[in-house]
mmCIF file of C-alpha atoms in Angstrom:
data_model
loop_
_atom_site.group_PDB
_atom_site.id
_atom_site.type_symbol
_atom_site.label_atom_id
_atom_site.label_comp_id
_atom_site.label_asym_id
_atom_site.label_seq_id
_atom_site.Cartn_x
_atom_site.Cartn_y
_atom_site.Cartn_z
ATOM 1 C CA MET O 3 112.798 65.589 169.040
ATOM 2 C CA THR O 4 111.338 68.566 169.959
ATOM 3 C CA ARG O 5 113.147 71.802 169.575
ATOM 4 C CA VAL O 6 113.306 74.369 171.930
ATOM 5 C CA LEU O 7 115.037 78.189 171.286
ATOM 6 C CA LEU O 8 116.947 79.676 174.024
ATOM 7 C CA ALA O 9 116.322 83.485 173.140
ATOM 8 C CA THR O 10 119.713 85.187 174.246
ATOM 9 C CA ARG O 11 122.128 86.569 172.341
ATOM 10 C CA ASN O 12 124.322 86.738 175.607
ATOM 11 C CA GLN O 13 126.821 84.382 174.978
ATOM 12 C CA LYS O 14 127.658 83.683 178.345
ATOM 13 C CA LYS O 15 123.845 83.413 179.391
ATOM 14 C CA LEU O 16 123.736 80.879 176.602
ATOM 15 C CA VAL O 17 126.344 79.003 177.767
ATOM 16 C CA GLU O 18 124.547 78.568 181.454
ATOM 17 C CA LEU O 19 121.304 78.461 180.033
ATOM 18 C CA ARG O 20 122.345 75.197 177.752
ATOM 19 C CA ARG O 21 123.889 74.109 179.950
ATOM 20 C CA ILE O 22 121.459 73.773 182.669
ATOM 21 C CA VAL O 23 118.594 72.516 180.112
ATOM 22 C CA GLN O 24 120.953 69.704 178.788
ATOM 23 C CA ALA O 25 122.219 68.342 182.288
ATOM 24 C CA GLU O 26 118.207 67.680 182.804
ATOM 25 C CA GLU O 27 117.941 65.499 179.548
ATOM 26 C CA LEU O 28 114.586 66.145 179.034
ATOM 27 C CA GLY O 29 114.751 64.928 175.219
ATOM 28 C CA LEU O 30 114.332 68.269 173.591
ATOM 29 C CA GLU O 31 116.698 69.719 170.865
ATOM 30 C CA VAL O 32 118.302 72.964 172.268
ATOM 31 C CA VAL O 33 118.978 75.789 169.489
ATOM 32 C CA GLY O 34 120.469 79.473 169.896
ATOM 33 C CA LEU O 35 119.550 82.342 168.049
ATOM 34 C CA SER O 36 122.187 81.792 165.678
ATOM 35 C CA ASP O 37 120.772 78.727 164.397
ATOM 36 C CA VAL O 38 117.426 80.336 163.641
ATOM 37 C CA PRO O 39 116.985 83.456 160.793
ATOM 38 C CA GLU O 40 117.503 86.960 162.074
ATOM 39 C CA PHE O 41 114.628 88.959 163.451
ATOM 40 C CA PRO O 42 114.857 92.370 165.215
ATOM 41 C CA GLU O 43 114.473 92.445 168.775
ATOM 42 C CA ALA O 44 112.479 94.720 170.718
ATOM 43 C CA PRO O 45 114.563 96.839 173.794
ATOM 44 C CA GLU O 46 114.262 95.732 177.180
ATOM 45 C CA THR O 47 111.986 97.964 178.737
ATOM 46 C CA GLY O 48 110.115 96.817 181.154
ATOM 47 C CA ALA O 49 109.555 97.557 184.798
ATOM 48 C CA THR O 50 110.077 93.892 185.965
ATOM 49 C CA PHE O 51 112.153 90.957 185.308
ATOM 50 C CA GLU O 52 108.949 88.980 184.445
ATOM 51 C CA GLU O 53 107.866 91.587 182.082
ATOM 52 C CA ASN O 54 111.352 91.561 179.572
ATOM 53 C CA ALA O 55 111.250 87.474 179.903
ATOM 54 C CA VAL O 56 107.946 87.174 178.637
ATOM 55 C CA ALA O 57 108.638 89.804 175.810
ATOM 56 C CA LYS O 58 111.732 88.197 174.458
ATOM 57 C CA ALA O 59 110.560 84.809 174.621
ATOM 58 C CA ALA O 60 107.026 85.684 173.135
ATOM 59 C CA ASP O 61 109.198 87.813 170.245
ATOM 60 C CA ALA O 62 111.256 84.637 169.711
ATOM 61 C CA ALA O 63 108.686 82.492 169.509
ATOM 62 C CA ARG O 64 106.140 84.708 167.004
ATOM 63 C CA GLU O 65 109.183 85.306 164.474
ATOM 64 C CA THR O 66 110.681 81.587 164.577
ATOM 65 C CA GLY O 67 107.256 79.646 165.556
ATOM 66 C CA LEU O 68 109.770 77.472 167.749
ATOM 67 C CA PRO O 69 108.975 77.268 171.651
ATOM 68 C CA ALA O 70 111.741 79.753 173.135
ATOM 69 C CA VAL O 71 112.827 79.973 176.678
ATOM 70 C CA ALA O 72 114.039 83.641 177.726
ATOM 71 C CA ASP O 73 115.587 84.850 180.706
ATOM 72 C CA ASP O 74 115.611 88.186 182.292
ATOM 73 C CA SER O 75 118.093 88.475 185.273
ATOM 74 C CA GLY O 76 120.144 90.795 187.147
ATOM 75 C CA ILE O 77 121.120 91.583 190.963
ATOM 76 C CA GLU O 78 118.972 93.704 193.580
ATOM 77 C CA ILE O 79 120.974 95.056 196.422
ATOM 78 C CA ASP O 80 119.188 96.022 199.482
ATOM 79 C CA ALA O 81 120.800 98.983 200.105
ATOM 80 C CA LEU O 82 120.006 99.975 196.580
ATOM 81 C CA ASN O 83 116.245 99.521 197.431
ATOM 82 C CA GLY O 84 116.975 96.396 194.870
ATOM 83 C CA MET O 85 118.520 98.124 192.249
ATOM 84 C CA PRO O 86 120.371 97.660 189.839
ATOM 85 C CA GLY O 87 117.239 95.050 188.971
ATOM 86 C CA VAL O 88 116.187 95.656 185.515
ATOM 87 C CA LEU O 89 118.472 98.420 185.101
ATOM 88 C CA SER O 90 121.558 95.504 186.120
ATOM 89 C CA ALA O 91 123.305 95.595 181.994
ATOM 90 C CA ARG O 92 122.883 98.995 182.159
ATOM 91 C CA TRP O 93 123.631 100.147 185.372
ATOM 92 C CA ALA O 94 126.892 102.285 184.587
ATOM 93 C CA GLY O 95 124.926 103.759 181.917
ATOM 94 C CA ARG O 96 125.634 102.076 178.708
ATOM 95 C CA HIS O 97 124.648 98.480 177.973
ATOM 96 C CA GLY O 98 126.872 95.460 178.887
ATOM 97 C CA ASP O 99 129.944 96.889 180.321
ATOM 98 C CA ASP O 100 130.098 94.447 183.216
ATOM 99 C CA GLN O 101 133.486 95.745 184.516
ATOM 100 C CA ALA O 102 131.786 99.348 184.995
ATOM 101 C CA ASN O 103 128.933 98.344 186.260
ATOM 102 C CA LEU O 104 130.511 96.424 188.913
ATOM 103 C CA ASP O 105 132.461 99.256 189.676
ATOM 104 C CA LEU O 106 130.007 101.793 189.884
ATOM 105 C CA VAL O 107 128.254 99.250 192.924
ATOM 106 C CA LEU O 108 131.170 99.007 194.520
ATOM 107 C CA GLY O 109 131.619 103.100 194.958
ATOM 108 C CA GLN O 110 128.080 103.603 195.659
ATOM 109 C CA LEU O 111 128.289 101.028 198.609
ATOM 110 C CA ALA O 112 131.531 102.403 199.765
ATOM 111 C CA ASP O 113 130.247 103.628 202.700
ATOM 112 C CA VAL O 114 127.252 101.076 203.527
ATOM 113 C CA PRO O 115 128.484 98.879 206.635
ATOM 114 C CA ASP O 116 128.318 95.056 206.410
ATOM 115 C CA GLU O 117 125.451 94.651 208.161
ATOM 116 C CA ARG O 118 123.463 96.327 205.130
ATOM 117 C CA ARG O 119 125.587 94.531 202.232
ATOM 118 C CA GLY O 120 122.435 91.973 201.224
ATOM 119 C CA GLY O 121 121.487 91.096 198.165
ATOM 120 C CA ALA O 122 120.066 88.599 195.944
ATOM 121 C CA PHE O 123 120.700 87.664 191.985
ATOM 122 C CA VAL O 124 117.325 86.983 190.313
ATOM 123 C CA SER O 125 116.349 85.422 187.085
ATOM 124 C CA ALA O 126 112.652 85.676 185.433
ATOM 125 C CA ALA O 127 112.405 82.764 183.276
ATOM 126 C CA ALA O 128 109.981 82.174 180.650
ATOM 127 C CA LEU O 129 108.425 79.398 178.085
ATOM 128 C CA VAL O 130 106.306 81.080 175.418
ATOM 129 C CA LEU O 131 104.471 78.530 172.959
ATOM 130 C CA PRO O 132 104.169 79.487 169.227
ATOM 131 C CA ASP O 133 100.061 79.677 170.034
ATOM 132 C CA GLY O 134 101.045 82.128 172.634
ATOM 133 C CA THR O 135 100.735 80.240 176.009
ATOM 134 C CA GLU O 136 103.372 81.948 178.751
ATOM 135 C CA THR O 137 104.739 80.581 181.834
ATOM 136 C CA VAL O 138 107.068 82.655 183.738
ATOM 137 C CA VAL O 139 109.153 81.597 186.723
ATOM 138 C CA ARG O 140 111.538 83.617 189.198
ATOM 139 C CA GLY O 141 114.210 82.248 190.903
ATOM 140 C CA GLU O 142 116.220 83.901 193.704
ATOM 141 C CA TRP O 143 119.705 83.784 195.125
ATOM 142 C CA ARG O 144 120.377 85.633 198.124
ATOM 143 C CA GLY O 145 123.984 86.580 199.292
ATOM 144 C CA ARG O 146 125.915 89.554 199.900
ATOM 145 C CA ILE O 147 128.084 92.436 198.219
ATOM 146 C CA ILE O 148 131.606 92.300 199.284
ATOM 147 C CA ARG O 149 134.014 95.232 199.241
ATOM 148 C CA GLU O 150 136.529 94.191 196.047
ATOM 149 C CA GLU O 151 136.101 91.518 193.131
ATOM 150 C CA ARG O 152 137.100 88.225 193.243
ATOM 151 C CA GLY O 153 137.160 85.026 190.843
ATOM 152 C CA GLY O 154 137.454 84.364 187.576
ATOM 153 C CA ASN O 155 134.465 82.582 186.312
ATOM 154 C CA GLY O 156 131.051 83.606 185.716
ATOM 155 C CA PHE O 157 130.248 87.317 184.737
ATOM 156 C CA GLY O 158 128.377 90.703 185.725
ATOM 157 C CA TYR O 159 128.326 91.002 189.591
ATOM 158 C CA ASP O 160 130.012 87.318 190.174
ATOM 159 C CA PRO O 161 132.988 88.944 191.148
ATOM 160 C CA ILE O 162 131.491 90.868 194.216
ATOM 161 C CA PHE O 163 128.486 88.691 195.259
ATOM 162 C CA VAL O 164 129.012 85.704 197.946
ATOM 163 C CA PRO O 165 125.681 83.200 198.343
ATOM 164 C CA GLU O 166 124.223 82.565 201.738
ATOM 165 C CA GLY O 167 126.204 79.753 203.242
ATOM 166 C CA GLU O 168 129.728 80.270 200.873
ATOM 167 C CA THR O 169 132.664 82.253 201.405
ATOM 168 C CA ARG O 170 133.668 82.357 197.662
ATOM 169 C CA THR O 171 131.816 84.668 195.447
ATOM 170 C CA SER O 172 129.813 83.394 192.638
ATOM 171 C CA ALA O 173 132.793 84.166 190.323
ATOM 172 C CA GLU O 174 135.083 81.521 192.344
ATOM 173 C CA LEU O 175 132.637 78.550 191.930
ATOM 174 C CA SER O 176 132.837 75.999 189.139
ATOM 175 C CA PRO O 177 130.324 76.280 186.596
ATOM 176 C CA GLU O 178 128.354 73.113 188.039
ATOM 177 C CA GLU O 179 128.748 74.521 191.613
ATOM 178 C CA LYS O 180 126.724 77.577 190.246
ATOM 179 C CA ASP O 181 124.215 75.784 188.313
ATOM 180 C CA ALA O 182 123.534 73.900 191.524
ATOM 181 C CA ASP O 183 122.398 77.304 193.572
ATOM 182 C CA SER O 184 122.147 79.880 190.959
ATOM 183 C CA HIS O 185 118.705 82.287 190.275
ATOM 184 C CA ARG O 186 119.190 81.168 186.812
ATOM 185 C CA GLY O 187 119.315 77.564 187.631
ATOM 186 C CA ARG O 188 116.307 77.557 190.222
ATOM 187 C CA ALA O 189 114.388 79.499 187.375
ATOM 188 C CA LEU O 190 115.362 76.899 184.820
ATOM 189 C CA ARG O 191 114.455 74.219 187.034
ATOM 190 C CA LEU O 192 111.070 75.933 187.623
ATOM 191 C CA LEU O 193 110.461 75.836 184.008
ATOM 192 C CA LEU O 194 111.265 71.802 183.892
ATOM 193 C CA PRO O 195 107.312 70.941 184.407
ATOM 194 C CA SER O 196 106.264 72.874 181.505
ATOM 195 C CA LEU O 197 110.024 71.680 179.222
ATOM 196 C CA ARG O 198 108.693 68.370 180.125
ATOM 197 C CA LYS O 199 105.101 68.678 178.997
ATOM 198 C CA LEU O 200 106.349 70.208 176.002
ATOM 199 C CA ALA O 201 108.807 66.946 175.226
ATOM 200 C CA GLU O 202 106.275 64.254 175.299
ATOM 201 C CA MET X 25 120.213 137.736 219.346
ATOM 202 C CA THR X 26 120.106 133.674 219.644
ATOM 203 C CA ARG X 27 122.534 132.194 217.229
ATOM 204 C CA VAL X 28 122.080 129.078 215.229
ATOM 205 C CA LEU X 29 124.402 127.151 213.189
ATOM 206 C CA LEU X 30 123.637 125.830 209.422
ATOM 207 C CA ALA X 31 125.857 122.945 209.643
ATOM 208 C CA THR X 32 126.697 122.037 206.389
ATOM 209 C CA ARG X 33 130.092 122.262 204.452
ATOM 210 C CA ASN X 34 128.413 122.281 200.696
ATOM 211 C CA GLN X 35 128.692 125.993 200.074
ATOM 212 C CA LYS X 36 125.601 125.900 197.332
ATOM 213 C CA LYS X 37 123.523 124.548 200.204
ATOM 214 C CA LEU X 38 124.405 126.863 203.005
ATOM 215 C CA VAL X 39 123.514 129.636 200.847
ATOM 216 C CA GLU X 40 119.761 128.397 199.828
ATOM 217 C CA LEU X 41 119.324 127.370 203.882
ATOM 218 C CA ARG X 42 120.922 130.648 204.874
ATOM 219 C CA ARG X 43 118.625 132.720 202.136
ATOM 220 C CA ILE X 44 115.389 130.322 202.962
ATOM 221 C CA VAL X 45 116.109 131.030 207.100
ATOM 222 C CA GLN X 46 116.654 134.604 206.705
ATOM 223 C CA ALA X 47 113.954 135.638 204.386
ATOM 224 C CA GLU X 48 111.407 134.261 207.573
ATOM 225 C CA GLU X 49 113.373 136.801 209.637
ATOM 226 C CA LEU X 50 112.759 135.052 212.855
ATOM 227 C CA GLY X 51 115.616 137.098 214.736
ATOM 228 C CA LEU X 52 118.117 134.707 214.849
ATOM 229 C CA GLU X 53 121.560 135.177 213.917
ATOM 230 C CA VAL X 54 122.888 132.754 211.546
ATOM 231 C CA VAL X 55 126.463 131.373 211.440
ATOM 232 C CA GLY X 56 128.323 128.896 209.261
ATOM 233 C CA LEU X 57 130.616 126.138 209.948
ATOM 234 C CA SER X 58 133.251 128.691 208.568
ATOM 235 C CA ASP X 59 132.265 130.879 211.627
ATOM 236 C CA VAL X 60 133.196 128.227 214.076
ATOM 237 C CA PRO X 61 136.398 126.013 215.129
ATOM 238 C CA GLU X 62 136.657 123.064 213.076
ATOM 239 C CA PHE X 63 135.611 119.735 214.424
ATOM 240 C CA PRO X 64 136.023 116.272 212.330
ATOM 241 C CA GLU X 65 132.915 115.631 210.781
ATOM 242 C CA ALA X 66 131.488 111.522 210.446
ATOM 243 C CA PRO X 67 130.749 110.006 207.466
ATOM 244 C CA GLU X 68 127.020 109.935 206.195
ATOM 245 C CA THR X 69 126.056 106.422 206.400
ATOM 246 C CA GLY X 70 122.685 106.317 207.426
ATOM 247 C CA ALA X 71 119.895 104.790 205.477
ATOM 248 C CA THR X 72 117.537 107.629 206.009
ATOM 249 C CA PHE X 73 117.743 111.138 205.135
ATOM 250 C CA GLU X 74 116.272 111.981 208.843
ATOM 251 C CA GLU X 75 119.238 110.039 210.125
ATOM 252 C CA ASN X 76 121.870 111.519 208.286
ATOM 253 C CA ALA X 77 120.094 115.200 209.142
ATOM 254 C CA VAL X 78 120.005 114.303 212.748
ATOM 255 C CA ALA X 79 123.636 112.946 212.859
ATOM 256 C CA LYS X 80 125.045 115.754 211.818
ATOM 257 C CA ALA X 81 123.270 118.357 213.695
ATOM 258 C CA ALA X 82 123.787 116.138 216.565
ATOM 259 C CA ASP X 83 127.185 116.209 215.624
ATOM 260 C CA ALA X 84 127.728 120.032 215.473
ATOM 261 C CA ALA X 85 125.558 120.993 218.756
ATOM 262 C CA ARG X 86 128.018 118.919 220.776
ATOM 263 C CA GLU X 87 131.470 119.835 218.971
ATOM 264 C CA THR X 88 130.060 123.764 218.952
ATOM 265 C CA GLY X 89 127.794 124.409 222.191
ATOM 266 C CA LEU X 90 125.136 126.412 219.390
ATOM 267 C CA PRO X 91 121.702 124.902 218.136
ATOM 268 C CA ALA X 92 122.714 123.431 214.768
ATOM 269 C CA VAL X 93 120.312 122.686 211.752
ATOM 270 C CA ALA X 94 121.686 120.191 209.320
ATOM 271 C CA ASP X 95 119.666 119.065 205.787
ATOM 272 C CA ASP X 96 120.348 115.674 203.895
ATOM 273 C CA SER X 97 119.090 115.474 201.207
ATOM 274 C CA GLY X 98 118.546 114.274 197.565
ATOM 275 C CA ILE X 99 116.556 112.770 194.975
ATOM 276 C CA GLU X 100 114.238 109.599 194.890
ATOM 277 C CA ILE X 101 113.682 108.345 191.443
ATOM 278 C CA ASP X 102 110.698 105.960 191.073
ATOM 279 C CA ALA X 103 111.987 103.767 188.387
ATOM 280 C CA LEU X 104 115.063 103.522 190.133
ATOM 281 C CA ASN X 105 112.991 101.919 193.193
ATOM 282 C CA GLY X 106 113.612 105.737 195.078
ATOM 283 C CA MET X 107 117.481 105.737 194.472
ATOM 284 C CA PRO X 108 119.644 107.584 194.463
ATOM 285 C CA GLY X 109 118.157 108.569 197.540
ATOM 286 C CA VAL X 110 120.804 109.227 200.210
ATOM 287 C CA LEU X 111 123.342 107.961 197.559
ATOM 288 C CA SER X 112 122.761 110.896 195.758
ATOM 289 C CA ALA X 113 126.042 112.739 196.200
ATOM 290 C CA ARG X 114 127.793 109.851 195.474
ATOM 291 C CA TRP X 115 125.616 107.949 192.891
ATOM 292 C CA ALA X 116 128.413 107.897 190.242
ATOM 293 C CA GLY X 117 130.647 106.418 192.830
ATOM 294 C CA ARG X 118 132.980 108.828 194.321
ATOM 295 C CA HIS X 119 131.369 112.164 196.390
ATOM 296 C CA GLY X 120 130.129 115.430 194.672
ATOM 297 C CA ASP X 121 130.582 114.993 190.974
ATOM 298 C CA ASP X 122 127.230 116.558 190.120
ATOM 299 C CA GLN X 123 128.028 116.280 186.488
ATOM 300 C CA ALA X 124 128.963 112.588 186.632
ATOM 301 C CA ASN X 125 125.954 111.897 189.084
ATOM 302 C CA LEU X 126 123.201 113.723 186.431
ATOM 303 C CA ASP X 127 125.097 112.060 183.652
ATOM 304 C CA LEU X 128 124.266 108.618 185.113
ATOM 305 C CA VAL X 129 121.019 109.198 186.078
ATOM 306 C CA LEU X 130 120.169 109.865 182.406
ATOM 307 C CA GLY X 131 122.218 106.899 181.388
ATOM 308 C CA GLN X 132 120.500 104.455 183.483
ATOM 309 C CA LEU X 133 116.723 105.961 182.279
ATOM 310 C CA ALA X 134 117.774 106.265 178.886
ATOM 311 C CA ASP X 135 115.229 103.245 177.949
ATOM 312 C CA VAL X 136 112.621 104.242 180.537
ATOM 313 C CA PRO X 137 109.892 105.201 178.958
ATOM 314 C CA ASP X 138 108.159 109.145 179.631
ATOM 315 C CA GLU X 139 105.363 107.865 181.971
ATOM 316 C CA ARG X 140 107.813 105.817 184.083
ATOM 317 C CA ARG X 141 109.842 109.010 185.089
ATOM 318 C CA GLY X 142 108.640 110.255 187.820
ATOM 319 C CA GLY X 143 110.759 110.910 190.790
ATOM 320 C CA ALA X 144 110.935 113.864 193.744
ATOM 321 C CA PHE X 145 113.570 115.736 195.815
ATOM 322 C CA VAL X 146 113.289 114.917 199.272
ATOM 323 C CA SER X 147 115.122 117.011 202.226
ATOM 324 C CA ALA X 148 115.085 116.013 205.748
ATOM 325 C CA ALA X 149 116.076 119.056 208.112
ATOM 326 C CA ALA X 150 117.071 118.614 211.594
ATOM 327 C CA LEU X 151 117.247 120.793 214.512
ATOM 328 C CA VAL X 152 119.406 119.818 217.364
ATOM 329 C CA LEU X 153 119.773 122.147 220.569
ATOM 330 C CA PRO X 154 123.094 121.697 222.802
ATOM 331 C CA ASP X 155 120.746 119.730 225.435
ATOM 332 C CA GLY X 156 120.148 117.317 223.218
ATOM 333 C CA THR X 157 116.642 118.073 222.064
ATOM 334 C CA GLU X 158 116.113 116.672 218.316
ATOM 335 C CA THR X 159 113.275 117.844 215.996
ATOM 336 C CA VAL X 160 113.451 116.434 212.387
ATOM 337 C CA VAL X 161 111.092 117.266 209.624
ATOM 338 C CA ARG X 162 111.066 115.965 205.452
ATOM 339 C CA GLY X 163 109.947 117.969 202.609
ATOM 340 C CA GLU X 164 109.382 116.554 199.237
ATOM 341 C CA TRP X 165 109.007 118.103 195.578
ATOM 342 C CA ARG X 166 107.637 115.914 193.216
ATOM 343 C CA GLY X 167 108.067 115.932 189.379
ATOM 344 C CA ARG X 168 109.820 114.486 186.574
ATOM 345 C CA ILE X 169 113.278 113.803 185.285
ATOM 346 C CA ILE X 170 113.763 114.761 181.256
ATOM 347 C CA ARG X 171 116.108 113.392 179.045
ATOM 348 C CA GLU X 172 118.837 115.813 178.402
ATOM 349 C CA GLU X 173 119.684 118.860 181.084
ATOM 350 C CA ARG X 174 118.445 122.307 180.891
ATOM 351 C CA GLY X 175 119.281 125.833 182.748
ATOM 352 C CA GLY X 176 122.140 126.845 185.107
ATOM 353 C CA ASN X 177 120.869 128.072 188.762
ATOM 354 C CA GLY X 178 120.691 125.331 191.365
ATOM 355 C CA PHE X 179 123.223 122.145 191.613
ATOM 356 C CA GLY X 180 122.959 118.539 191.722
ATOM 357 C CA TYR X 181 120.116 117.232 190.082
ATOM 358 C CA ASP X 182 118.635 120.585 189.360
ATOM 359 C CA PRO X 183 119.700 120.650 185.443
ATOM 360 C CA ILE X 184 117.051 116.919 184.783
ATOM 361 C CA PHE X 185 114.405 117.730 187.079
ATOM 362 C CA VAL X 186 110.974 119.522 186.173
ATOM 363 C CA PRO X 187 108.521 120.102 189.122
ATOM 364 C CA GLU X 188 104.884 119.048 188.794
ATOM 365 C CA GLY X 189 102.864 122.490 187.562
ATOM 366 C CA GLU X 190 105.927 123.223 185.787
ATOM 367 C CA THR X 191 107.892 123.074 182.124
ATOM 368 C CA ARG X 192 110.641 124.535 183.694
ATOM 369 C CA THR X 193 113.731 122.441 185.338
ATOM 370 C CA SER X 194 114.587 123.177 188.869
ATOM 371 C CA ALA X 195 117.743 124.885 187.385
ATOM 372 C CA GLU X 196 115.599 126.929 185.085
ATOM 373 C CA LEU X 197 113.897 128.897 187.895
ATOM 374 C CA SER X 198 114.914 131.533 190.036
ATOM 375 C CA PRO X 199 116.420 131.301 193.479
ATOM 376 C CA GLU X 200 113.196 132.639 195.040
ATOM 377 C CA GLU X 201 110.916 130.542 193.078
ATOM 378 C CA LYS X 202 112.790 127.079 193.769
ATOM 379 C CA ASP X 203 112.635 128.229 197.529
ATOM 380 C CA ALA X 204 108.832 128.883 197.729
ATOM 381 C CA ASP X 205 108.751 125.019 196.437
ATOM 382 C CA SER X 206 111.481 123.097 196.451
ATOM 383 C CA HIS X 207 112.130 119.989 199.502
ATOM 384 C CA ARG X 208 114.395 122.078 201.258
ATOM 385 C CA GLY X 209 112.154 125.214 201.537
ATOM 386 C CA ARG X 210 109.274 122.957 202.772
ATOM 387 C CA ALA X 211 111.828 121.300 205.062
ATOM 388 C CA LEU X 212 112.999 124.019 206.732
ATOM 389 C CA ARG X 213 109.491 125.957 206.866
ATOM 390 C CA LEU X 214 108.458 122.666 208.980
ATOM 391 C CA LEU X 215 111.084 123.426 211.001
ATOM 392 C CA LEU X 216 110.038 127.269 211.569
ATOM 393 C CA PRO X 217 107.766 126.340 214.860
ATOM 394 C CA SER X 218 111.368 125.127 216.617
ATOM 395 C CA LEU X 219 113.255 128.044 215.558
ATOM 396 C CA ARG X 220 111.024 130.696 216.692
ATOM 397 C CA LYS X 221 110.695 128.891 219.816
ATOM 398 C CA LEU X 222 114.521 128.937 220.200
ATOM 399 C CA ALA X 223 114.173 133.002 218.825
ATOM 400 C CA GLU X 224 112.045 133.478 222.260
#
């Protein structure tokens, strides 16, 4: 079976990515970074999600010789001109403190009225083959930012994001509900044609 | 002598505004909010500097019967899609903590390379007359965001902003040097024709 590497060290993203890819029964063996020898990772300094996703997947494909899928994602908030964007993971100033990032957004938006609290989760997903072939796609999930956190599923900004057509936050959706609509689910489904080709 | 009210409770802004207006010898008597009876102030919830500046000046003119000048200003950073913008004063989540705001920007930009660290100080200055006549102008001051603070003059983001054509931060300029080039100086000079008309 063809192996494909999911190139992320974020355990929660890895679980989501693996769940989505496996649900599609592509006939691909999904391996994580813990299944391959360690290699140095470049910092994410791109100006776009696409740039970062391609860079991560290309690094991983080059270092391991495997086709590699990587995601770069975040939240774009209208009242913040589309930020945190590529800085979503380090919005509060240091990397990966979900609670601090979320608290900061709530503080920044405290005086922003309801009609200007729109935003979107965005995911760029890239597949890079060992020969350097790149595919990159983007999934978006529109919604609005509420005023206090709710829900214990998900991660990142999920507890303050209510998707369009929902009353629950994305942290109150089941994993399967989230995958069906989420930015990451949409992006990965856009990659399926390329992944199917790989499996053949 | 015609009196004009500088409608700000920010002492450091008041000093700058008063210095710039008085340097022009317009023949206007400049009064501050401490010289007039207190009135309730609406929160700054506009989506633009212009909206906030006009709202502040209009409130003050209506409440006091004096022509009122107000400023709304902040820093627009390219790598943050023009934010903090109207949220400059509460960027770290609560209002008016200059040090927290500045530290947060430095953290957010930590991985942003030098060629993407451009930005601008922006000031919208509004003059509103008791009859409701509004004039609003915008001054900009381009520069770049450095990686650590320098200088003890100024306030807000001055210690991390190096104006174009300078090697010093705006917190290392003298007050007179700052006024000559700054966003607030430029905006207020754009208001001079309207202020002169008022003095006649």
